[in-house]
XYZ file of C-alpha atoms in Angstrom:
772
model
C 0.000 0.000 0.000
C 1.003 3.666 -0.225
C 1.062 6.280 2.456
C 0.984 10.004 1.596
C 3.089 11.857 4.146
C 2.265 15.249 5.533
C 4.139 18.428 4.601
C 5.774 18.383 7.987
C 7.214 14.953 7.305
C 8.319 15.989 3.792
C 9.096 12.418 2.806
C 6.885 12.259 -0.270
C 5.220 8.987 -1.165
C 6.277 6.100 1.060
C 5.506 2.447 0.313
C 4.418 0.407 3.281
C 3.203 -3.140 3.600
C 4.511 -4.578 0.319
C 6.233 -7.206 2.456
C 2.913 -8.452 3.793
C 1.993 -11.889 2.518
C -1.199 -11.671 0.388
C -4.146 -13.529 1.877
C -5.631 -15.985 -0.603
C -9.375 -16.338 -0.887
C -9.318 -19.832 0.630
C -6.844 -19.248 3.454
C -8.211 -19.532 6.967
C -7.857 -16.556 9.297
C -7.542 -18.047 12.756
C -7.590 -16.141 16.009
C -6.942 -16.932 19.656
C -5.430 -20.280 20.559
C -6.011 -21.659 17.052
C -3.856 -18.922 15.569
C -1.143 -19.561 18.137
C -1.209 -23.307 17.464
C -0.969 -23.023 13.681
C 1.653 -20.269 13.949
C 3.736 -22.479 16.231
C 3.365 -25.383 13.796
C 4.598 -23.213 10.894
C 7.482 -21.766 12.912
C 8.646 -25.177 14.163
C 8.406 -26.563 10.630
C 10.691 -23.836 9.223
C 13.007 -23.967 12.238
C 13.312 -27.736 11.836
C 14.606 -27.259 8.295
C 17.059 -24.549 9.303
C 18.418 -26.798 12.053
C 18.515 -29.920 9.874
C 20.264 -28.213 6.960
C 22.951 -26.847 9.255
C 23.376 -30.052 11.256
C 22.187 -28.547 14.541
C 21.314 -31.284 17.015
C 20.417 -30.690 20.657
C 21.547 -34.157 21.698
C 24.879 -33.751 19.896
C 25.649 -30.510 21.725
C 24.209 -31.272 25.150
C 24.293 -35.054 25.394
C 20.618 -34.971 26.411
C 18.354 -37.232 24.356
C 14.841 -35.855 23.891
C 12.220 -38.456 22.873
C 10.771 -38.148 19.337
C 13.223 -35.359 18.446
C 14.943 -36.197 15.120
C 18.674 -36.646 15.096
C 20.672 -34.740 12.490
C 21.775 -35.316 9.874
C 18.617 -37.217 8.970
C 18.698 -39.961 6.364
C 17.971 -38.298 3.000
C 14.724 -40.079 2.105
C 13.375 -39.689 5.643
C 14.129 -35.974 5.587
C 12.253 -35.511 2.307
C 9.304 -37.604 3.494
C 9.028 -35.526 6.669
C 9.437 -32.352 4.580
C 6.414 -33.253 2.426
C 4.214 -34.548 5.241
C 4.749 -31.439 7.356
C 3.794 -29.178 4.435
C 0.723 -31.307 3.728
C -0.492 -31.165 7.321
C 0.144 -27.426 7.652
C -1.386 -26.763 4.246
C -4.619 -28.613 4.973
C -5.024 -26.727 8.240
C -4.466 -23.364 6.530
C -6.145 -23.685 3.126
C -9.808 -24.463 2.683
C -11.020 -26.740 -0.115
C -13.104 -23.909 -1.587
C -13.008 -20.124 -1.668
C -14.714 -18.459 1.260
C -17.827 -16.472 0.503
C -18.244 -12.839 1.484
C -20.802 -13.817 4.096
C -19.634 -15.494 7.276
C -20.012 -19.248 7.008
C -22.033 -20.944 9.690
C -20.843 -24.155 11.304
C -21.909 -27.146 9.278
C -25.269 -28.400 10.462
C -25.221 -31.536 8.312
C -23.584 -34.887 8.953
C -20.297 -34.040 7.207
C -18.277 -33.058 10.244
C -19.534 -36.152 12.081
C -18.457 -38.311 9.148
C -15.030 -36.680 9.281
C -14.708 -37.488 12.972
C -15.794 -41.058 12.237
C -13.120 -41.399 9.536
C -10.483 -40.316 12.030
C -10.821 -43.786 13.556
C -9.317 -45.626 10.528
C -6.818 -42.788 10.005
C -5.547 -43.000 13.578
C -5.561 -46.788 13.316
C -3.323 -46.599 10.228
C -1.026 -44.165 12.053
C -0.764 -46.440 15.102
C -0.123 -49.488 12.905
C 2.693 -47.526 11.232
C 4.278 -46.903 14.619
C 3.841 -50.595 15.438
C 5.578 -51.575 12.189
C 8.427 -49.210 13.096
C 8.758 -50.798 16.534
C 8.808 -54.308 14.991
C 11.577 -53.236 12.604
C 13.562 -51.622 15.423
C 13.085 -54.672 17.654
C 15.855 -56.618 15.941
C 13.850 -59.857 15.590
C 13.474 -59.700 11.800
C 16.065 -61.465 9.626
C 18.761 -59.410 7.918
C 20.096 -59.471 4.390
C 23.279 -57.657 3.398
C 23.311 -55.780 6.686
C 19.752 -54.505 6.241
C 16.638 -55.643 8.068
C 14.231 -57.440 5.771
C 10.510 -56.721 5.629
C 8.802 -60.038 4.754
C 5.546 -58.633 3.376
C 4.953 -61.203 0.656
C 1.496 -62.436 -0.276
C 0.337 -65.046 2.182
C 2.428 -63.797 5.109
C 0.893 -62.238 8.270
C 2.660 -58.931 7.572
C 1.073 -58.766 4.106
C -2.405 -59.123 5.581
C -1.632 -56.554 8.284
C -0.428 -54.066 5.655
C -3.586 -54.528 3.603
C -6.307 -54.703 6.256
C -4.847 -52.802 9.219
C -2.913 -50.105 7.361
C -3.619 -49.777 3.635
C -7.387 -49.999 3.322
C -8.101 -47.858 6.432
C -5.656 -45.243 5.131
C -7.225 -45.079 1.667
C -10.755 -44.902 3.072
C -9.762 -42.063 5.402
C -7.776 -40.185 2.729
C -10.303 -40.237 -0.086
C -13.166 -39.784 2.365
C -11.429 -36.688 3.791
C -10.844 -35.220 0.324
C -14.517 -35.660 -0.610
C -15.725 -34.297 2.721
C -13.465 -31.296 2.225
C -15.853 -30.188 -0.502
C -18.913 -30.672 1.684
C -18.005 -29.657 5.213
C -18.253 -25.974 6.068
C -16.929 -24.007 8.999
C -16.293 -20.345 9.862
C -13.024 -18.987 8.494
C -11.480 -18.790 11.954
C -12.245 -22.410 12.937
C -10.701 -25.795 12.205
C -12.582 -28.288 10.032
C -12.664 -31.937 11.028
C -11.970 -33.045 7.439
C -8.765 -30.979 7.319
C -7.541 -32.438 10.600
C -8.356 -35.871 9.164
C -6.176 -35.215 6.097
C -3.331 -33.982 8.294
C -3.467 -37.257 10.261
C -3.383 -39.213 6.992
C -0.306 -37.263 5.879
C 1.543 -38.232 9.049
C 0.402 -41.870 8.710
C 1.904 -41.985 5.202
C 5.169 -40.470 6.437
C 5.466 -42.747 9.479
C 4.985 -45.898 7.434
C 7.360 -44.924 4.627
C 10.095 -43.744 6.998
C 9.936 -47.106 8.763
C 9.809 -49.339 5.663
C 12.397 -47.401 3.658
C 14.854 -48.105 6.460
C 14.762 -51.805 5.542
C 15.907 -53.813 2.533
C 12.424 -53.280 1.051
C 13.649 -49.892 -0.139
C 15.635 -51.649 -2.867
C 12.442 -53.049 -4.380
C 10.849 -49.714 -5.333
C 9.973 -49.599 -9.016
C 9.697 -53.386 -9.240
C 6.699 -55.745 -8.963
C 8.123 -56.909 -5.596
C 7.598 -53.635 -3.731
C 5.647 -54.163 -0.453
C 1.921 -53.708 -0.896
C 1.893 -51.208 1.974
C 4.250 -48.903 0.061
C 1.763 -48.845 -2.825
C -1.072 -48.005 -0.397
C 0.958 -45.266 1.285
C 2.111 -43.837 -2.051
C -1.449 -43.791 -3.415
C -2.696 -41.919 -0.362
C 0.327 -39.607 -0.429
C -0.136 -38.794 -4.122
C -3.843 -38.056 -3.550
C -2.981 -35.730 -0.659
C -0.349 -33.944 -2.762
C -2.798 -33.435 -5.634
C -5.504 -32.109 -3.308
C -3.185 -29.627 -1.587
C -1.790 -28.520 -4.950
C -5.331 -27.836 -6.118
C -5.969 -25.742 -3.018
C -2.810 -23.635 -3.236
C -1.960 -23.538 -6.966
C -5.189 -24.193 -8.846
C -6.309 -26.952 -11.172
C -3.842 -26.561 -14.055
C -0.990 -28.597 -12.566
C -3.432 -31.147 -11.107
C -5.039 -31.708 -14.520
C -1.664 -32.109 -16.220
C -0.588 -34.567 -13.527
C -3.861 -36.438 -13.978
C -3.192 -36.734 -17.716
C 0.217 -38.251 -16.981
C -1.317 -40.671 -14.471
C -3.943 -41.784 -16.977
C -1.194 -42.205 -19.556
C 0.725 -44.513 -17.205
C -2.088 -47.054 -17.088
C -3.156 -46.721 -20.738
C 0.235 -46.385 -22.455
C 0.229 -50.042 -23.509
C -2.940 -49.340 -25.526
C -1.578 -46.292 -27.364
C 0.142 -46.239 -30.770
C 3.448 -44.748 -31.903
C 5.978 -43.088 -29.634
C 3.566 -43.043 -26.681
C 3.275 -46.822 -26.469
C 4.951 -49.089 -23.908
C 5.374 -52.834 -24.256
C 3.368 -54.013 -21.248
C 0.897 -52.535 -18.790
C 2.040 -51.236 -15.411
C 0.315 -52.584 -12.334
C -1.030 -50.262 -9.663
C 1.386 -51.724 -7.120
C 4.455 -51.291 -9.299
C 3.674 -47.710 -10.366
C 2.812 -46.308 -6.948
C 5.687 -48.249 -5.438
C 7.883 -46.377 -7.898
C 6.399 -42.890 -7.748
C 7.112 -42.260 -4.045
C 10.860 -42.825 -4.440
C 13.865 -40.766 -5.500
C 12.783 -41.344 -9.113
C 9.557 -39.451 -8.472
C 8.145 -37.524 -5.533
C 11.335 -37.857 -3.472
C 13.500 -37.009 -6.468
C 15.150 -33.788 -7.684
C 12.158 -31.476 -7.205
C 11.688 -32.398 -3.549
C 15.453 -32.551 -3.020
C 15.607 -28.888 -4.005
C 12.456 -27.782 -2.163
C 13.663 -29.438 1.058
C 17.055 -27.736 0.930
C 17.727 -24.661 -1.171
C 14.173 -23.469 -1.737
C 12.968 -23.578 1.861
C 16.247 -22.055 3.027
C 15.763 -19.081 0.726
C 12.112 -18.851 1.740
C 13.350 -18.462 5.309
C 15.793 -15.816 4.055
C 12.942 -14.010 2.267
C 10.819 -14.191 5.432
C 13.603 -12.564 7.440
C 13.905 -9.833 4.811
C 10.153 -9.318 5.010
C 10.214 -9.161 8.781
C 12.936 -6.497 8.555
C 10.811 -4.558 5.993
C 13.470 -4.641 3.300
C 10.764 -5.048 0.639
C 9.343 -1.637 1.537
C 12.843 -0.231 1.173
C 13.297 -1.819 -2.255
C 10.079 -0.196 -3.506
C 10.868 3.197 -1.977
C 14.395 3.103 -3.387
C 13.019 2.248 -6.824
C 10.583 5.179 -6.652
C 13.306 7.582 -5.559
C 15.706 6.412 -8.278
C 13.361 6.015 -11.262
C 10.119 7.799 -10.430
C 11.085 11.074 -12.134
C 11.590 9.488 -15.561
C 8.794 9.662 -18.118
C 6.193 7.037 -17.289
C 7.865 6.897 -13.855
C 5.736 4.248 -12.114
C 6.345 1.842 -15.017
C 10.124 2.259 -14.650
C 9.668 1.735 -10.929
C 7.769 -1.493 -11.616
C 10.725 -2.819 -13.630
C 13.292 -1.869 -11.003
C 11.242 -2.945 -7.997
C 10.008 -6.201 -9.507
C 13.569 -7.176 -10.370
C 14.639 -6.550 -6.789
C 11.606 -8.240 -5.271
C 12.014 -11.144 -7.684
C 15.232 -12.043 -5.900
C 13.284 -12.716 -2.716
C 10.012 -13.966 -4.223
C 9.619 -17.423 -5.711
C 6.646 -16.965 -8.062
C 5.794 -14.586 -10.897
C 2.176 -14.193 -9.796
C 3.245 -13.628 -6.188
C 5.655 -10.950 -7.346
C 2.832 -9.243 -9.256
C 0.663 -9.151 -6.154
C 3.502 -7.872 -3.940
C 4.580 -4.939 -6.127
C 1.662 -4.524 -8.514
C -0.785 -3.451 -5.836
C 1.362 -0.321 -5.554
C 2.727 0.268 -9.067
C -0.319 -0.561 -11.221
C -2.633 2.147 -9.759
C 0.178 4.700 -10.100
C 0.812 3.702 -13.728
C -2.872 4.232 -14.459
C -2.660 7.589 -12.685
C 0.055 8.919 -15.022
C -1.780 7.799 -18.193
C -1.176 4.126 -18.914
C -4.206 2.115 -19.988
C -5.257 -0.520 -17.436
C -4.209 -3.417 -19.686
C -0.811 -1.809 -20.350
C -0.220 -1.111 -16.667
C -1.023 -4.715 -15.795
C 1.089 -6.026 -18.677
C 4.150 -4.018 -17.633
C 3.935 -5.314 -14.079
C 3.393 -8.898 -15.257
C 6.375 -8.777 -17.621
C 8.632 -7.156 -15.024
C 7.588 -9.555 -12.262
C 8.149 -12.558 -14.517
C 11.692 -11.347 -15.125
C 12.366 -11.634 -11.413
C 12.536 -15.408 -11.918
C 15.647 -15.043 -14.101
C 17.373 -12.386 -11.983
C 20.586 -13.600 -10.307
C 21.649 -14.453 -7.695
C 18.533 -16.311 -6.469
C 16.506 -16.573 -9.714
C 13.475 -18.071 -8.002
C 13.419 -21.787 -7.327
C 14.017 -23.026 -10.879
C 17.767 -22.348 -10.816
C 18.209 -24.606 -7.801
C 16.379 -27.408 -9.591
C 18.608 -26.815 -12.614
C 21.680 -27.225 -10.423
C 20.247 -30.421 -8.933
C 19.300 -31.981 -12.283
C 22.392 -31.010 -14.262
C 25.016 -31.236 -11.544
C 26.331 -27.829 -12.648
C 27.348 -25.709 -9.617
C 24.766 -23.099 -8.729
C 27.403 -20.357 -8.914
C 28.027 -21.148 -12.593
C 24.302 -21.015 -13.321
C 23.978 -17.630 -11.593
C 26.913 -16.215 -13.580
C 25.553 -17.569 -16.856
C 22.219 -15.849 -16.147
C 23.676 -12.331 -15.907
C 23.578 -11.281 -19.583
C 20.172 -12.906 -20.312
C 18.687 -11.124 -17.272
C 20.170 -7.811 -18.431
C 18.759 -8.344 -21.918
C 15.310 -9.098 -20.539
C 15.059 -6.073 -18.243
C 16.700 -3.712 -20.752
C 14.160 -4.849 -23.326
C 11.232 -4.288 -20.971
C 12.670 -0.883 -19.994
C 12.920 0.242 -23.619
C 9.424 -1.045 -24.389
C 8.061 0.959 -21.478
C 10.116 4.042 -22.286
C 9.055 4.116 -25.938
C 5.414 3.626 -24.943
C 5.690 6.590 -22.566
C 7.368 8.697 -25.262
C 4.617 7.934 -27.789
C 1.930 8.917 -25.279
C 3.804 12.005 -24.025
C 3.728 10.854 -20.408
C 5.313 12.678 -17.508
C 7.257 11.398 -14.585
C 6.195 11.776 -10.983
C 6.620 15.085 -9.204
C 9.331 15.631 -6.615
C 6.779 15.947 -3.834
C 5.260 12.578 -4.810
C 8.479 10.658 -4.256
C 10.529 9.486 -1.282
C 13.678 11.483 -0.622
C 16.631 9.702 -2.202
C 19.075 11.284 0.244
C 17.349 9.703 3.209
C 17.015 6.350 1.503
C 20.712 6.288 0.657
C 21.381 6.305 4.407
C 19.541 2.974 4.570
C 21.509 1.344 1.768
C 22.871 -1.125 4.324
C 19.555 -3.001 3.874
C 21.086 -4.413 0.681
C 23.843 -6.017 2.769
C 22.135 -9.427 3.298
C 21.925 -9.896 -0.474
C 25.500 -8.658 -0.893
C 26.640 -11.107 1.775
C 24.792 -13.897 0.002
C 26.509 -13.101 -3.320
C 29.926 -12.721 -1.681
C 29.602 -16.004 0.231
C 28.589 -17.892 -2.919
C 31.564 -16.613 -4.869
C 33.940 -17.178 -1.964
C 33.191 -20.877 -2.325
C 30.702 -21.389 0.512
C 27.956 -23.919 -0.095
C 24.534 -22.569 -1.058
C 23.155 -23.701 2.309
C 25.906 -21.999 4.292
C 25.678 -18.827 2.201
C 21.905 -18.687 2.652
C 22.232 -19.221 6.392
C 24.809 -16.433 6.714
C 22.568 -14.086 4.712
C 19.592 -14.949 6.938
C 21.585 -14.207 10.085
C 22.798 -10.986 8.484
C 19.192 -9.915 7.825
C 18.389 -10.261 11.530
C 21.544 -8.416 12.610
C 21.172 -5.607 10.083
C 17.567 -5.037 11.151
C 19.077 -3.298 14.189
C 20.912 -0.736 12.060
C 17.965 1.738 11.973
C 18.031 1.773 15.780
C 21.719 2.664 15.700
C 21.236 5.229 12.926
C 18.422 7.005 14.753
C 20.497 7.122 17.927
C 23.500 8.575 16.061
C 21.633 10.720 13.491
C 18.221 11.760 14.853
C 15.568 12.398 12.171
C 17.909 10.991 9.522
C 15.625 8.223 8.209
C 12.198 8.117 6.562
C 9.258 7.667 8.878
C 9.318 3.922 9.464
C 9.557 1.385 12.220
C 13.085 1.391 13.608
C 12.917 -1.531 16.001
C 15.282 -4.434 15.364
C 14.329 -8.100 15.166
C 13.976 -9.433 18.688
C 12.920 -12.991 19.621
C 9.284 -12.276 18.783
C 10.106 -10.911 15.308
C 12.479 -13.817 14.618
C 9.774 -16.286 15.632
C 7.365 -14.394 13.379
C 9.826 -14.706 10.483
C 9.992 -18.488 10.924
C 6.200 -18.589 11.058
C 6.010 -16.613 7.808
C 8.514 -18.978 6.215
C 6.468 -22.026 7.177
C 3.349 -20.576 5.550
C 5.178 -19.256 2.484
C 6.759 -22.643 1.822
C 3.480 -24.582 1.499
C 2.710 -23.715 -2.109
C 6.175 -24.330 -3.508
C 6.558 -27.639 -1.633
C 3.170 -28.879 -2.869
C 4.014 -27.830 -6.427
C 7.439 -29.505 -6.325
C 5.954 -32.736 -4.934
C 3.227 -32.693 -7.591
C 5.817 -32.138 -10.297
C 7.655 -35.111 -8.798
C 4.681 -37.331 -9.648
C 5.022 -36.293 -13.305
C 8.762 -36.884 -13.177
C 8.022 -40.352 -11.774
C 5.732 -41.131 -14.715
C 8.358 -39.931 -17.190
C 11.144 -41.959 -15.556
C 9.071 -45.162 -15.421
C 7.537 -45.013 -18.893
C 10.498 -43.485 -20.721
C 8.239 -41.052 -22.570
C 10.868 -38.319 -22.217
C 13.352 -40.374 -24.232
C 10.755 -40.863 -26.950
C 10.174 -37.108 -27.162
C 13.939 -36.786 -27.494
C 13.838 -39.091 -30.505
C 11.189 -36.845 -32.088
C 13.469 -33.838 -31.599
C 16.323 -35.749 -33.196
C 14.141 -36.581 -36.189
C 13.113 -32.928 -36.535
C 16.730 -31.831 -36.216
C 17.498 -33.971 -39.240
C 15.250 -31.584 -41.179
C 16.200 -28.361 -39.352
C 17.664 -27.630 -35.944
C 15.654 -24.410 -35.844
C 12.416 -26.402 -36.251
C 13.539 -28.743 -33.465
C 14.205 -25.778 -31.178
C 10.839 -24.245 -32.061
C 9.124 -27.547 -31.256
C 10.973 -27.698 -27.914
C 9.884 -24.122 -27.165
C 6.230 -24.963 -27.823
C 6.348 -28.021 -25.547
C 8.015 -26.046 -22.731
C 5.433 -23.260 -22.955
C 2.490 -25.670 -23.192
C 3.722 -27.625 -20.177
C 4.155 -24.377 -18.274
C 0.789 -22.784 -18.988
C -1.074 -22.354 -15.741
C 1.770 -23.881 -13.729
C 4.178 -22.156 -11.352
C 7.670 -21.686 -12.767
C 9.234 -24.367 -10.603
C 6.879 -27.120 -11.706
C 6.937 -25.952 -15.325
C 10.727 -26.155 -15.507
C 10.926 -29.449 -13.602
C 8.553 -31.137 -16.044
C 10.025 -29.542 -19.171
C 13.546 -30.436 -18.022
C 12.496 -34.085 -17.932
C 10.676 -34.077 -21.282
C 12.498 -31.553 -23.484
C 16.028 -30.904 -22.181
C 17.386 -34.456 -22.724
C 16.414 -34.240 -26.394
C 18.189 -30.903 -26.803
C 21.324 -32.363 -25.219
C 21.180 -35.251 -27.684
C 21.128 -32.681 -30.495
C 24.615 -31.701 -29.381
C 23.554 -28.576 -27.481
C 25.629 -28.067 -24.302
C 23.784 -29.109 -21.169
C 23.720 -25.637 -19.605
C 22.453 -24.061 -22.834
C 19.747 -26.699 -23.234
C 18.468 -26.272 -19.691
C 18.569 -22.466 -19.899
C 16.553 -22.699 -23.118
C 13.891 -24.767 -21.362
C 14.050 -22.671 -18.182
C 13.427 -19.414 -20.037
C 10.327 -20.684 -21.782
C 9.038 -22.227 -18.559
C 9.390 -18.777 -16.986
C 7.769 -16.791 -19.803
C 4.826 -19.184 -19.904
C 3.545 -16.944 -17.080
C 2.958 -14.162 -19.658
C 2.097 -16.303 -22.702
C -1.544 -16.367 -23.853
C -3.967 -18.007 -23.503
C -3.104 -19.142 -19.933
C -0.796 -16.577 -18.301
C -0.838 -16.638 -14.508
C 1.202 -13.465 -13.971
C -0.877 -11.509 -16.497
C -4.116 -12.729 -14.933
C -2.928 -11.657 -11.471
C -2.038 -8.213 -12.845
C -5.400 -7.934 -14.614
C -7.127 -8.600 -11.306
C -5.398 -5.532 -9.859
C -5.687 -3.244 -12.907
C -9.294 -4.129 -13.695
C -8.470 -4.896 -17.332
C -9.500 -7.893 -19.413
C -7.195 -10.820 -18.525
C -6.749 -11.971 -22.121
C -5.895 -8.519 -23.480
C -3.491 -8.053 -20.571
C -1.742 -11.330 -21.385
C -1.401 -10.325 -25.054
C 0.074 -6.962 -24.030
C 2.502 -8.582 -21.573
C 3.575 -11.045 -24.288
C 4.405 -8.048 -26.495
C 6.356 -6.276 -23.744
C 8.354 -9.409 -22.908
C 8.963 -10.326 -26.558
C 12.761 -10.354 -26.142
C 12.492 -13.324 -23.781
C 11.085 -15.386 -26.656
C 14.022 -14.556 -28.929
C 17.073 -14.529 -26.659
C 16.937 -18.283 -25.816
C 17.376 -19.107 -29.508
C 20.517 -16.999 -29.431
C 21.993 -19.259 -26.732
C 22.200 -21.919 -29.405
C 23.948 -19.689 -31.934
C 26.101 -17.685 -29.516
C 27.160 -19.362 -26.258
C 28.974 -16.158 -25.208
C 25.591 -14.861 -24.013
C 25.906 -17.471 -21.243
C 29.435 -16.349 -20.344
C 30.946 -19.194 -22.376
C 33.954 -17.664 -24.141
C 36.740 -15.152 -23.753
C 36.128 -11.787 -22.112
C 36.242 -10.137 -25.531
C 33.658 -12.543 -26.965
C 31.386 -12.212 -23.943
C 31.708 -8.413 -23.890
C 31.010 -7.991 -27.604
C 28.081 -10.409 -27.493
C 26.611 -8.593 -24.497
C 26.966 -5.094 -25.989
C 25.614 -6.015 -29.417
C 22.751 -8.000 -27.879
C 21.749 -5.002 -25.725
C 21.762 -2.820 -28.844
C 19.745 -5.538 -30.544
C 16.993 -5.561 -27.914
C 16.959 -1.742 -28.094
C 16.238 -2.016 -31.813
C 13.729 -4.801 -31.238
C 11.830 -2.659 -28.731
C 11.941 0.314 -31.100
C 10.550 -1.792 -33.947
C 7.786 -3.366 -31.896
C 6.711 -0.053 -30.366
C 7.182 1.964 -33.580
C 9.353 4.654 -31.951
C 12.748 5.210 -33.588
C 15.226 7.971 -32.865
C 12.780 10.326 -31.169
C 9.772 9.982 -33.467
C 7.180 7.532 -34.737
C 8.349 5.161 -37.451
C 6.563 3.951 -40.583
C 5.810 0.245 -40.932
C 8.716 -0.509 -43.298
C 11.163 1.328 -41.008
C 9.872 -0.761 -38.112
C 10.300 -3.945 -40.121
C 13.848 -2.984 -41.088
C 14.983 -2.305 -37.524
C 13.386 -5.548 -36.275
C 15.435 -7.434 -38.884
C 18.507 -5.455 -37.806
C 17.756 -6.346 -34.188
C 17.798 -10.055 -34.952
C 21.176 -9.704 -36.689
C 22.588 -7.773 -33.713
C 21.269 -10.220 -31.104
C 22.833 -13.152 -33.004
C 26.236 -11.788 -31.998
C 28.539 -12.789 -34.872
C 30.893 -10.173 -36.289
C 29.423 -10.472 -39.780
C 25.841 -10.269 -38.556
C 26.724 -7.235 -36.413
C 28.011 -5.415 -39.513
C 24.850 -6.327 -41.446
C 22.655 -5.152 -38.563
C 24.463 -1.827 -38.258
C 24.187 -1.283 -42.029
C 20.429 -1.910 -41.925
C 20.006 0.471 -38.978
C 22.015 3.159 -40.783
C 19.833 2.746 -43.862
C 16.643 2.946 -41.787
C 17.909 6.066 -40.030
C 18.796 7.779 -43.303
C 15.424 6.854 -44.804
C 13.629 8.308 -41.801
C 15.685 11.535 -41.795
C 15.730 12.159 -45.535
C 12.306 10.979 -46.684
C 10.400 11.414 -43.380
C 7.773 8.778 -44.291
C 4.304 9.072 -42.832
C 4.177 6.846 -39.700
C 0.456 6.306 -40.303
C 0.969 5.048 -43.870
C -0.992 1.826 -44.468
C 0.594 -1.381 -45.706
C -0.278 -1.636 -49.446
C -2.289 -4.714 -50.343
C -3.173 -5.594 -53.922
C -6.014 -7.884 -54.847
C -6.691 -9.813 -58.051
C -8.760 -6.928 -59.430
C -5.866 -4.433 -59.235
C-alpha cells in the first residue's frame, strides 16, 4: 500500500506493507489459541529445516536425548518424506477446499463433520499401525540381508495381511473420504474443520509408514513388482494428498496435467506410436515407484527441502525487517522522475523483489498493488499497466543471484554448480530487463507521459542512508563466490538480515531524524519467531508444487516417454535444428501454462532438455533454453498466470493483458534461440567474446523494442522502417561479427530513410487484390 506523508514529514510517497503476505481467498484466518497453534506449527516446521540443513542437534551438543526429536543429519529419504508430510499437514489446516464467501459461514449443520470425525478412527488406526511396524523393525527380531533388516511382506504372510487390512485400506478410506468431505463440510473462516484435521493425520500416517519401511531392505524393491503392498497403499494416499493440496494452493492446471500423466501410465500399452509401452504397469508397481527418488522424493523435492525452503526463510527474514518496503521506496526515488515513472519503478522494484520472491504471480501481487494504480494515474491504460507489471515480475525469476526456485532445480538436475548457473544468467537477465525498460520508455514517449513530481516521491538522500539493507543480499553473493555452499551462504545471509535489522536503531540514535518515517525496532525474539512462522506458511505452495511435479517426473522416468520425445526432436533436427528448437519451445510453454515456474521447468527439463542435449547442445544451454520458456509461460496467452494476477489488480480484461505482456516481454522469446547460436551470451567464451556479445545484444533488444513499439530515434516510425529495424535487431542479437556489420548497415539505412524521406508513420501497408 502507499502512504501520503504530511508536509511536515516531507518524505513524499512512502511504500508500506509490500512485504505483507497476500491472503488468498481460501486461506483460513484463525484467532486466539487456534492462531497460536498453527503459527507455532509453521514456525517449528521452518526452524526444523534450518536446524537440519545446518546439522544442529540438541543431543549432539548437550548429550541430552529428547524423545521423538529427530537426530541430524537425517537420512535423506526420511528428511524428504518428513518435509512433504509437514507441508501437507500445515497446508490442509491453513487452506480451505473452496473459496470463502463474502458472508460469514455458519458451522456445518449436516452430517459431514460427524463423518469426518468417524473417519479419524481408521486414520488414527493406520497411524498407530505404522508406529507398530516401526517398533517391529527396530526390535531386531526380523532377519537381515546384506546388513539390512528385511521386511517379509509377501502375499500369504501375516505382515502382508496386516499391511492390507490394518494399514492400507483404512488409510485409503480415510484419505479419499477426507478429500470428498473437504468439498462438503463448512466451517467459519477462523475455525478448524474436522476433514482438514483428518487429512493432516493421513499425511503423518503416510510419512510414518514410509520412513519405517524405507529403512529396511524393502527400499531396494521400489519400481519393481516386488515392492511391499503397503508402500503402494501409502504412495497412493500420499499422491492423492499432494494433488488435493496442490489444487488448493496452486489451482487446477498442474493437477489436470498430472492427472493426464497418471492416466497415460495405465493406458500407455494401448496407445500407438511413440507413446506406447510394451506391457501394462500394475497399480502396485507404479505407486511403489512414484514415491521414491525417481519421483516424488527425487530432484524437485530434493531442491524444495534444501535450497528453496532455506531461501524462503531468508525471504521471510527480509520481510520481517521490511526490506521489501525499502526496495520499492528506493526504486521510486531512483526512477520515479523518468517519463512514465511508475512503469520504470515497476521494472526496477520487480527485479529486486524477484530475488526474494519465488513466483511470478506472487511478485505481481507484492509490487503490482502499488505500481499498477500509479501507472494508471500517469496515463497508462489498465491493460498496459497490468502487462508491464506482469512482464517485469516474470523477469524476477531469471534475476541472479537467487533466480526463483528453478535455478536450484537446474543445479540439482544437471550437476552444474549453482554459482556457474547464476553467472551464466547475468547477460540474459540484463537483456530481458533492458528490453522491458525500452518497451516501457518508448510507450511513454509515444503517449507524451510525464514522470512523478518531486513531492510525490521518497527522498533519495534519506534512503541512501539505509543502503545497508542491501547487505544481506550482498553477503549472500559474496559467500557464494567465496566458495561457501549454497546452504551456508543462505544461512549467513539470513543471520545478516536479523543483525542488520538493528541498524535503523543505531542510525536514529547517532543521526536523529535521519531516516524516513518507518519502524526502527530491530528483530527481537518475537520478530524472529514471526519470520519463521512466515517462512512455514510461504513454503506450502512451492513444496506442494514440487511434490506434484515429482509425480510427473516419476511417470516420465518409469515409462520413458521423455526419451521418446527426445527421438522426435532428433528426427526434426534432421530436417532443421531451428524447427527442433521451435518444437521444444512450444512443448516447454504448453507444459508451463497455468503452472508455477518451478513445476513448469521441472517437467520440461524431464521431457524436453534431454532431447536438446542429444542434439549436441551443451547441457547448460539446453536447460537455460527450457528454463526461459518455462518462466515466460507466465505471460504467454492463452493461460498466463502473472498476467491474470495483474489484470485482477488493474481491472483490465485478462486476455488482453496477457497479449500486451507477451508483447512487452517479446525479447524473452528470442534470446533463448541466441543461446544456441552464440554461447557467449551465457558467459561461455573469452572476455572479448562475452563483452562484444553482451553489448551487441543489448543494442539488438533496443532495436527490437523500437521496432515493436514503432518509436525510432525520437519519433514515430513507418511500418517498413519498423520492419527494417526488427530485422537489424535479430542480426545484432545473433552476436557474430558479420551479422553485427549487417545489422548496423540496416540500422544506418533505416535512419537515413527516416531523416531524408520522413515517411508518414500512419501510412498503411499496401495490399493488392486480383482486381488491381
